[in-house]
Every structure is written in structure tokens, then in C-alpha cells.
């Protein structure tokens, strides 16, 4: 990857200028706001994995802002790296605290994400309206799978994860429609991906927070 090559991958961007994607850039505040809300809700909870997710959520907002203003190879890495880190940390927390797996098997589950995604991404690339966002679809399958596993043992958590999977699917659909709808909607739909994902990622942390607090005596 050329770290300084310009990237033009979204409907709103019409040139290399810093503010060529003002709406896509500004809507990253959704991630920062969600991180601030969840930081407030986690105060005094003593949940280190949740706090790590909050930090990563804020970094997603910062990285995405950099990408939609600079739009170069290095900023693309700043955008995608925190997203991947959030997925992996949440997967580890889910395996450890939702499923009750050991430290070793929780780490193994994180490692298995990569071959799991490698198998599914080519499948979703065959779906016309999802092809540009196929890399995110394995996460939908994974979240839905954890919801199914937890349906009996932790129904509230399962319900929360199912809502998360649904929100993510809608969000991915909006992301995928950005370029196909560009001629009729020049603003594009990528900004809606930001707004909905801010809600989604905050919600996923909230599901984890509720699950962990419910396990404590008297729910606190």
C-alpha cells in the first residue's frame, strides 16, 4: 500500500481537498459521543475490557475522521485498525465473559476470527448490494451466532446481541449503497454508516456492561 496515495472511494468526495467529505468527516462525532456516553455509564463499574472498548470506540472516530479528511493510505490504516481491534477485543470479551471460556480458548477464538472471515468474505462478495462491504458481514454472522448460543443461558444478553446484529446489517447495507445511489443522491449514504455505527458500538458496550453487572450480587 502506498501510504500517501489519494483514495477516492465515497460518493461525497469529488476531489483531494481536506474538506472534500465534510458530512462524512463531521458525522464521526457519533463515535466520540457514543464513547463519552459509555465512559460515563461505566464509571465505577470496574470493567477493564469495557473501558478498553470505549477507548477503541473513540479511536474509531478519530481514525475515520482522519481518513475522510486526508483520504490517503496511512489514514485508511488509521481508520481500519481501531475497527479491527474493537472486533477482536469484543470477541475476546464475549468468549471469556458471555460463554465462560478459559483464557486460552478465549484467545483461540480471537485467532479463529481470521480464517472464519477469510471463508465468509468471498461468499458475501457474490451478493451484489453487499459486495463492497463484504469484509464486515462475518461480524454480523458472528454476533448473531453468539446471540443464538446465549438464547437460553442469558436471554437478555442474547436479545441485545441480536439487536446489535440487526443494526450492523442495516448499517452495512447503508455503507454498500453509497456508490450505487450516488447519481441520484450525490451526498451518498456513508454518513449514515457513521451515525448508525456510533449507536451500534455504544450499544454493544452497553450489552456487555449490563451482562457483567447482572452477574454481580444484587446486579451491582
mmCIF file of C-alpha atoms in Angstrom:
data_model
loop_
_atom_site.group_PDB
_atom_site.id
_atom_site.type_symbol
_atom_site.label_atom_id
_atom_site.label_comp_id
_atom_site.label_asym_id
_atom_site.label_seq_id
_atom_site.Cartn_x
_atom_site.Cartn_y
_atom_site.Cartn_z
ATOM 1 C CA UNK A 1 0.000 0.000 0.000
ATOM 2 C CA UNK A 2 1.216 3.474 -0.923
ATOM 3 C CA UNK A 3 0.753 5.336 2.358
ATOM 4 C CA UNK A 4 0.435 8.700 0.635
ATOM 5 C CA UNK A 5 -1.647 7.769 -2.385
ATOM 6 C CA UNK A 6 -5.001 9.548 -2.580
ATOM 7 C CA UNK A 7 -8.103 7.415 -2.128
ATOM 8 C CA UNK A 8 -11.447 8.319 -3.654
ATOM 9 C CA UNK A 9 -13.898 5.659 -2.563
ATOM 10 C CA UNK A 10 -17.017 7.551 -1.479
ATOM 11 C CA UNK A 11 -19.786 9.393 -3.255
ATOM 12 C CA UNK A 12 -19.352 12.646 -1.351
ATOM 13 C CA UNK A 13 -15.671 13.054 -2.295
ATOM 14 C CA UNK A 14 -15.200 14.981 -5.528
ATOM 15 C CA UNK A 15 -11.522 15.827 -5.168
ATOM 16 C CA UNK A 16 -8.410 15.568 -2.946
ATOM 17 C CA UNK A 17 -9.178 18.596 -0.753
ATOM 18 C CA UNK A 18 -9.181 18.248 3.046
ATOM 19 C CA UNK A 19 -12.886 19.129 3.316
ATOM 20 C CA UNK A 20 -13.998 17.199 0.240
ATOM 21 C CA UNK A 21 -16.115 14.975 2.516
ATOM 22 C CA UNK A 22 -17.480 17.391 5.145
ATOM 23 C CA UNK A 23 -20.530 15.315 6.119
ATOM 24 C CA UNK A 24 -18.595 12.051 6.209
ATOM 25 C CA UNK A 25 -15.959 13.781 8.324
ATOM 26 C CA UNK A 26 -18.220 15.556 10.806
ATOM 27 C CA UNK A 27 -20.501 12.564 11.409
ATOM 28 C CA UNK A 28 -17.587 10.785 13.063
ATOM 29 C CA UNK A 29 -18.608 12.789 16.110
ATOM 30 C CA UNK A 30 -21.163 9.993 16.585
ATOM 31 C CA UNK A 31 -18.340 7.682 17.685
ATOM 32 C CA UNK A 32 -16.874 10.260 20.046
ATOM 33 C CA UNK A 33 -20.275 10.995 21.558
ATOM 34 C CA UNK A 34 -21.028 7.282 21.993
ATOM 35 C CA UNK A 35 -17.645 6.779 23.662
ATOM 36 C CA UNK A 36 -18.306 9.691 26.036
ATOM 37 C CA UNK A 37 -21.753 8.342 26.951
ATOM 38 C CA UNK A 38 -20.401 4.867 27.614
ATOM 39 C CA UNK A 39 -17.450 6.202 29.610
ATOM 40 C CA UNK A 40 -19.982 7.957 31.835
ATOM 41 C CA UNK A 41 -22.135 4.843 32.158
ATOM 42 C CA UNK A 42 -19.100 2.721 33.056
ATOM 43 C CA UNK A 43 -17.877 4.994 35.840
ATOM 44 C CA UNK A 44 -17.210 2.938 38.962
ATOM 45 C CA UNK A 45 -18.109 -0.340 37.227
ATOM 46 C CA UNK A 46 -14.521 -1.670 37.234
ATOM 47 C CA UNK A 47 -14.841 -3.388 33.848
ATOM 48 C CA UNK A 48 -11.427 -3.115 32.160
ATOM 49 C CA UNK A 49 -12.481 -4.791 28.906
ATOM 50 C CA UNK A 50 -15.416 -2.412 28.587
ATOM 51 C CA UNK A 51 -13.149 0.557 29.255
ATOM 52 C CA UNK A 52 -10.766 -0.695 26.564
ATOM 53 C CA UNK A 53 -13.696 -0.858 24.142
ATOM 54 C CA UNK A 54 -14.611 2.744 24.968
ATOM 55 C CA UNK A 55 -11.075 3.876 24.151
ATOM 56 C CA UNK A 56 -11.181 1.953 20.881
ATOM 57 C CA UNK A 57 -14.568 3.471 20.064
ATOM 58 C CA UNK A 58 -13.104 6.953 20.435
ATOM 59 C CA UNK A 59 -10.114 5.940 18.292
ATOM 60 C CA UNK A 60 -12.503 4.697 15.598
ATOM 61 C CA UNK A 61 -13.993 8.177 15.447
ATOM 62 C CA UNK A 62 -10.584 9.833 15.272
ATOM 63 C CA UNK A 63 -9.247 7.385 12.679
ATOM 64 C CA UNK A 64 -12.318 7.665 10.480
ATOM 65 C CA UNK A 65 -12.161 11.472 10.679
ATOM 66 C CA UNK A 66 -8.550 11.368 9.501
ATOM 67 C CA UNK A 67 -9.491 9.081 6.636
ATOM 68 C CA UNK A 68 -12.389 11.203 5.427
ATOM 69 C CA UNK A 69 -10.286 14.363 5.511
ATOM 70 C CA UNK A 70 -6.823 13.174 4.368
ATOM 71 C CA UNK A 71 -8.055 10.155 2.319
ATOM 72 C CA UNK A 72 -4.641 8.534 1.909
ATOM 73 C CA UNK A 73 -3.178 5.111 2.585
ATOM 74 C CA UNK A 74 -1.889 5.961 6.031
ATOM 75 C CA UNK A 75 -5.239 7.404 7.116
ATOM 76 C CA UNK A 76 -7.009 4.313 5.777
ATOM 77 C CA UNK A 77 -4.895 2.297 8.229
ATOM 78 C CA UNK A 78 -5.795 4.762 10.996
ATOM 79 C CA UNK A 79 -9.435 4.131 10.089
ATOM 80 C CA UNK A 80 -9.456 0.331 9.860
ATOM 81 C CA UNK A 81 -7.014 -0.639 12.627
ATOM 82 C CA UNK A 82 -9.187 0.536 15.573
ATOM 83 C CA UNK A 83 -12.226 -1.143 13.977
ATOM 84 C CA UNK A 84 -10.414 -4.476 13.796
ATOM 85 C CA UNK A 85 -9.111 -4.012 17.331
ATOM 86 C CA UNK A 86 -12.643 -3.331 18.609
ATOM 87 C CA UNK A 87 -13.920 -6.508 16.920
ATOM 88 C CA UNK A 88 -11.137 -8.638 18.382
ATOM 89 C CA UNK A 89 -11.402 -7.219 21.913
ATOM 90 C CA UNK A 90 -15.181 -7.647 21.886
ATOM 91 C CA UNK A 91 -14.788 -11.206 20.602
ATOM 92 C CA UNK A 92 -12.358 -11.985 23.407
ATOM 93 C CA UNK A 93 -14.697 -10.424 25.987
ATOM 94 C CA UNK A 94 -17.650 -12.364 24.539
ATOM 95 C CA UNK A 95 -15.837 -15.693 24.644
ATOM 96 C CA UNK A 96 -14.496 -15.073 28.131
ATOM 97 C CA UNK A 97 -17.478 -13.418 29.818
ATOM 98 C CA UNK A 98 -20.520 -14.482 27.783
ATOM 99 C CA UNK A 99 -19.537 -18.091 27.076
ATOM 100 C CA UNK A 100 -17.271 -18.594 30.096
ATOM 101 C CA UNK A 101 -14.351 -19.963 28.079
ATOM 102 C CA UNK A 102 -10.896 -20.205 29.602
ATOM 103 C CA UNK A 103 -8.202 -17.614 28.925
ATOM 104 C CA UNK A 104 -6.579 -19.942 26.389
ATOM 105 C CA UNK A 105 -9.754 -20.737 24.458
ATOM 106 C CA UNK A 106 -10.815 -17.107 24.503
ATOM 107 C CA UNK A 107 -7.549 -16.246 22.778
ATOM 108 C CA UNK A 108 -8.043 -19.146 20.368
ATOM 109 C CA UNK A 109 -11.476 -17.762 19.467
ATOM 110 C CA UNK A 110 -9.827 -14.461 18.572
ATOM 111 C CA UNK A 111 -7.322 -16.230 16.339
ATOM 112 C CA UNK A 112 -10.074 -18.227 14.645
ATOM 113 C CA UNK A 113 -11.753 -14.995 13.555
ATOM 114 C CA UNK A 114 -9.270 -14.603 10.708
ATOM 115 C CA UNK A 115 -9.867 -17.945 8.939
ATOM 116 C CA UNK A 116 -13.596 -17.560 9.700
ATOM 117 C CA UNK A 117 -13.635 -14.184 7.943
ATOM 118 C CA UNK A 118 -11.431 -15.475 5.108
ATOM 119 C CA UNK A 119 -14.002 -18.177 4.376
ATOM 120 C CA UNK A 120 -17.074 -15.933 4.515
ATOM 121 C CA UNK A 121 -15.886 -12.745 2.818
ATOM 122 C CA UNK A 122 -15.685 -14.312 -0.674
ATOM 123 C CA UNK A 123 -19.219 -15.652 -0.204
ATOM 124 C CA UNK A 124 -20.642 -12.229 0.645
ATOM 125 C CA UNK A 125 -18.757 -10.663 -2.260
ATOM 126 C CA UNK A 126 -21.129 -12.584 -4.502
ATOM 127 C CA UNK A 127 -24.096 -10.658 -3.079
ATOM 128 C CA UNK A 128 -24.390 -7.639 -5.425
ATOM 129 C CA UNK A 129 -25.533 -4.970 -2.966
ATOM 130 C CA UNK A 130 -23.153 -6.162 -0.217
ATOM 131 C CA UNK A 131 -20.006 -6.816 -2.244
ATOM 132 C CA UNK A 132 -18.261 -3.549 -1.326
ATOM 133 C CA UNK A 133 -18.799 -4.202 2.396
ATOM 134 C CA UNK A 134 -18.314 -7.974 2.406
ATOM 135 C CA UNK A 135 -15.457 -7.655 4.898
ATOM 136 C CA UNK A 136 -17.891 -6.643 7.630
ATOM 137 C CA UNK A 137 -20.510 -9.344 7.072
ATOM 138 C CA UNK A 138 -18.669 -12.091 9.026
ATOM 139 C CA UNK A 139 -19.095 -9.891 12.104
ATOM 140 C CA UNK A 140 -22.876 -9.945 11.623
ATOM 141 C CA UNK A 141 -22.794 -13.743 11.435
ATOM 142 C CA UNK A 142 -20.572 -13.933 14.499
ATOM 143 C CA UNK A 143 -22.723 -11.638 16.655
ATOM 144 C CA UNK A 144 -25.883 -13.463 15.582
ATOM 145 C CA UNK A 145 -24.184 -16.768 16.368
ATOM 146 C CA UNK A 146 -23.290 -15.690 19.889
ATOM 147 C CA UNK A 147 -26.866 -14.486 20.348
ATOM 148 C CA UNK A 148 -28.166 -17.924 19.345
ATOM 149 C CA UNK A 149 -25.780 -19.708 21.717
ATOM 150 C CA UNK A 150 -26.811 -17.456 24.610
ATOM 151 C CA UNK A 151 -30.550 -17.593 23.930
ATOM 152 C CA UNK A 152 -31.239 -19.990 26.828
ATOM 153 C CA UNK A 153 -28.494 -19.243 29.317
ATOM 154 C CA UNK A 154 -28.557 -15.423 29.053
ATOM 155 C CA UNK A 155 -31.683 -14.337 27.149
ATOM 156 C CA UNK A 156 -31.300 -10.614 27.877
ATOM 157 C CA UNK A 157 -27.746 -10.622 26.571
ATOM 158 C CA UNK A 158 -28.794 -12.719 23.582
ATOM 159 C CA UNK A 159 -31.529 -10.221 22.782
ATOM 160 C CA UNK A 160 -29.064 -7.362 22.999
ATOM 161 C CA UNK A 161 -26.652 -9.104 20.659
ATOM 162 C CA UNK A 162 -29.445 -9.919 18.206
ATOM 163 C CA UNK A 163 -30.378 -6.225 18.141
ATOM 164 C CA UNK A 164 -26.705 -5.437 17.526
ATOM 165 C CA UNK A 165 -26.523 -7.900 14.632
ATOM 166 C CA UNK A 166 -29.624 -6.331 13.096
ATOM 167 C CA UNK A 167 -28.283 -2.801 13.466
ATOM 168 C CA UNK A 168 -24.975 -3.829 11.927
ATOM 169 C CA UNK A 169 -26.698 -5.417 8.933
ATOM 170 C CA UNK A 170 -28.688 -2.227 8.303
ATOM 171 C CA UNK A 171 -25.525 -0.178 8.750
ATOM 172 C CA UNK A 172 -23.582 -2.345 6.285
ATOM 173 C CA UNK A 173 -26.425 -2.040 3.788
ATOM 174 C CA UNK A 174 -26.262 1.760 4.029
ATOM 175 C CA UNK A 175 -22.498 1.662 3.548
ATOM 176 C CA UNK A 176 -22.876 -0.582 0.496
ATOM 177 C CA UNK A 177 -25.441 1.708 -1.154
ATOM 178 C CA UNK A 178 -23.145 4.756 -1.069
ATOM 179 C CA UNK A 179 -21.780 4.467 -4.610
ATOM 180 C CA UNK A 180 -24.753 2.723 -6.296
ATOM 181 C CA UNK A 181 -27.051 5.588 -5.267
ATOM 182 C CA UNK A 182 -24.502 8.327 -5.985
ATOM 183 C CA UNK A 183 -26.082 9.555 -9.227
ATOM 184 C CA UNK A 184 -29.470 10.092 -7.608
ATOM 185 C CA UNK A 185 -28.183 11.092 -4.131
ATOM 186 C CA UNK A 186 -24.863 12.962 -4.504
ATOM 187 C CA UNK A 187 -24.290 13.176 -0.760
ATOM 188 C CA UNK A 188 -24.089 9.418 -0.572
ATOM 189 C CA UNK A 189 -25.089 7.197 2.337
ATOM 190 C CA UNK A 190 -21.738 6.658 4.047
ATOM 191 C CA UNK A 191 -22.521 9.286 6.673
ATOM 192 C CA UNK A 192 -25.457 7.119 7.811
ATOM 193 C CA UNK A 193 -22.979 4.261 8.359
ATOM 194 C CA UNK A 194 -21.136 6.527 10.794
ATOM 195 C CA UNK A 195 -24.251 7.629 12.646
ATOM 196 C CA UNK A 196 -25.729 4.160 12.988
ATOM 197 C CA UNK A 197 -22.392 2.584 13.883
ATOM 198 C CA UNK A 198 -21.890 5.111 16.654
ATOM 199 C CA UNK A 199 -25.185 3.920 18.127
ATOM 200 C CA UNK A 200 -24.353 0.271 17.410
ATOM 201 C CA UNK A 201 -20.910 0.202 19.019
ATOM 202 C CA UNK A 202 -22.117 2.096 22.060
ATOM 203 C CA UNK A 203 -24.985 -0.393 22.312
ATOM 204 C CA UNK A 204 -22.610 -3.374 22.103
ATOM 205 C CA UNK A 205 -20.614 -1.989 25.023
ATOM 206 C CA UNK A 206 -23.847 -1.397 26.919
ATOM 207 C CA UNK A 207 -24.907 -5.030 26.350
ATOM 208 C CA UNK A 208 -21.592 -6.144 27.813
ATOM 209 C CA UNK A 209 -21.917 -3.740 30.750
ATOM 210 C CA UNK A 210 -25.394 -4.999 31.618
ATOM 211 C CA UNK A 211 -24.315 -8.619 31.332
ATOM 212 C CA UNK A 212 -21.357 -8.144 33.652
ATOM 213 C CA UNK A 213 -23.282 -6.142 36.240
ATOM 214 C CA UNK A 214 -26.106 -8.700 36.248
ATOM 215 C CA UNK A 215 -23.597 -11.366 37.299
ATOM 216 C CA UNK A 216 -22.657 -9.447 40.429
ATOM 217 C CA UNK A 217 -24.553 -9.827 43.709
ATOM 218 C CA UNK A 218 -27.701 -7.648 43.574
ATOM 219 C CA UNK A 219 -26.773 -6.695 39.992
ATOM 220 C CA UNK A 220 -24.131 -4.181 41.039
#
